[in-house]
Amino acid sequence: MPDFSPREIVSELDRHIVGQKDAKRAVAIALRNRWRRLQLDPSLREEVLPKNILMIGPTGVGKTEISRRLARLANAPFVKVEATKFTEIGYVGRDVEQIVRDLLEVGISLVRTQRRKDVEAKAHLAAEERVLDALVGTSASPSTRDAFRKKLRTGELDDKEIEVELTATAAGAGGMEIPGMPGGQVINLSEMMQKMMGGVKKTRRVSVKDSHDLLTAEEADKLIDQDKIVAEAIGAVENNGIVFLDEIDKICAKDGRDGSVSREGVQRDLLPLIEGTTVSTKHGPVKTDHILFIASGAFHVAKPSDLLPELQGRLPIRVELKPLDKDDFRRILTEPQASLIKQYVALMQTEGVTLAFTDDAVDAIAEIAVHVNATVENIGARRLQTVLERILDDISFSAPDRSGETLTVDGAAVRAALGDLARNTDLSRFIL
Ligand SMILES: Nc1ncnc2c1ncn2[C@@H]1O[C@H](COP(=O)(O)OP(=O)(O)OP(=O)(O)O)[C@@H](O)[C@H]1O
């Protein structure tokens, strides 16, 4: 786990998210607390529970984005779940445990990617040998092999087709849940087959270029110990995992009137996960005590105090995210490291088109987004995407024919493209 200070975490989040200082501070402290906890004596470490967070704010103002970026920064397994999903018909109480199983799958693929990277150089060489075997056979003289190796490295042989034997790995292959069996009792057929037959081999015809990634991944998997990956992933989930529970306000009302599952019931089901329980998964038990839960909701109708008292107690840190105004939109368009405008400029660059936006244009886009949010529906910063897409529709379509040109979008162009549309509420309901 990286040992960033709260200040460093906030400044890292600042590179992607505009404003929302309180929320950034809260998640930064939560992350640092996890690092602090891991420095403690093991006996005390078990006692320190995470201070889960309740984010309150309208849609599209950065709640998910802050949590997702935090997870990426911490290299932490992360899942986002809509709490309302569990009010659907057909829901059975223990489905909430699936959250932890999903989190573990995310953790496993995170750890596997890291470990693959660690052995990449070695795996790369081993894969090269296998490509050479396929090209010249195993009995070719060393000088022939070397000659081909050179050609391989310069990419001369990229398009040549070869036959390679690949193992159908258990990795990623789904397990099969047996109806009626308690959750987590899963039979993984491909894993069983592998154990019985020592791996199922399959011959595939692929180009030299494509074979390389496949073989490197396979060689890397041979170099890493799968059991260790699972053990490490369980550790990462238990100590470092983050669950983002969206729409928690929607499970506040006392009872679903439409025959769906009682909302309070869903809160009760969620409670043990947040309080700390052990969930059985096909990879083994996972303890949830130290998983960080970030719950989020608009709380337009229901209030945090409408949640079950036990749940309120488990979400002690409350942060409010502010609605975004025109100035925020202007900054969101331009400041973040991969802001929407930077993305469009880069995309057009691939066509040889130089796209530029004047300050006046950014101003006009922000203004239209605020206007449509106010008159149609407030979807926060997501509105910028629909507005920009509309403005750049023509340019996007004709870009391949305009290679070499510089296209400047100014305020007048924005207003010309959208002014009438934005003023017509009925029309913008469909288009913007
Ligand atoms: N303050 C912000 N700075 C930069 N980008 C933002 C900001 N707020 C929202 N966005 C962008 O808007 C989009 C939606 O934001 P996000 O997913 O965080 O919404 P949210 O607040 O979690 O809403 P919901 O509860 O509906 O999921 C994302 O693409 C995000 O990058």
PDB file of C-alpha atoms in Angstrom, residues 1 14 80 90 113 121 125 156 195 210 214 220 252 261 280 295-296 304 318 328 351 365 380 396:
ATOM      1  CA  MET A   1       0.000   0.000   0.000  1.00  0.00           C
ATOM      2  CA  ASP A  14      -7.074  17.389  -7.444  1.00  0.00           C
ATOM      3  CA  LYS A  80     -19.432   0.009  -7.140  1.00  0.00           C
ATOM      4  CA  GLY A  90     -36.086 -12.339  -7.032  1.00  0.00           C
ATOM      5  CA  THR A 113      -1.688  -8.159 -13.308  1.00  0.00           C
ATOM      6  CA  ALA A 121      10.851  -9.900 -18.762  1.00  0.00           C
ATOM      7  CA  LEU A 125      11.973 -14.458 -23.276  1.00  0.00           C
ATOM      8  CA  GLU A 156       9.653  -8.705 -39.898  1.00  0.00           C
ATOM      9  CA  LYS A 195      -6.505 -30.755 -11.996  1.00  0.00           C
ATOM     10  CA  ASP A 210      -0.771 -11.909 -31.737  1.00  0.00           C
ATOM     11  CA  LEU A 214      -0.914 -14.955 -25.501  1.00  0.00           C
ATOM     12  CA  ALA A 220       3.973 -15.527 -16.881  1.00  0.00           C
ATOM     13  CA  CYS A 252     -34.426   4.367   3.255  1.00  0.00           C
ATOM     14  CA  VAL A 261     -38.206  -6.515  -1.281  1.00  0.00           C
ATOM     15  CA  SER A 280     -17.485 -17.708   1.971  1.00  0.00           C
ATOM     16  CA  ALA A 295     -22.108   4.914   0.843  1.00  0.00           C
ATOM     17  CA  SER A 296     -23.573   7.625  -1.298  1.00  0.00           C
ATOM     18  CA  PRO A 304     -29.487  10.017   6.653  1.00  0.00           C
ATOM     19  CA  ARG A 318     -20.588  12.512   6.629  1.00  0.00           C
ATOM     20  CA  ASP A 328     -16.927  24.404 -11.828  1.00  0.00           C
ATOM     21  CA  GLU A 351      -7.057  12.273 -37.698  1.00  0.00           C
ATOM     22  CA  ILE A 365     -20.497  25.343 -23.098  1.00  0.00           C
ATOM     23  CA  GLY A 380     -24.315  17.278 -12.997  1.00  0.00           C
ATOM     24  CA  SER A 396     -16.244  14.222 -35.534  1.00  0.00           C
TER      25      SER A 396
END
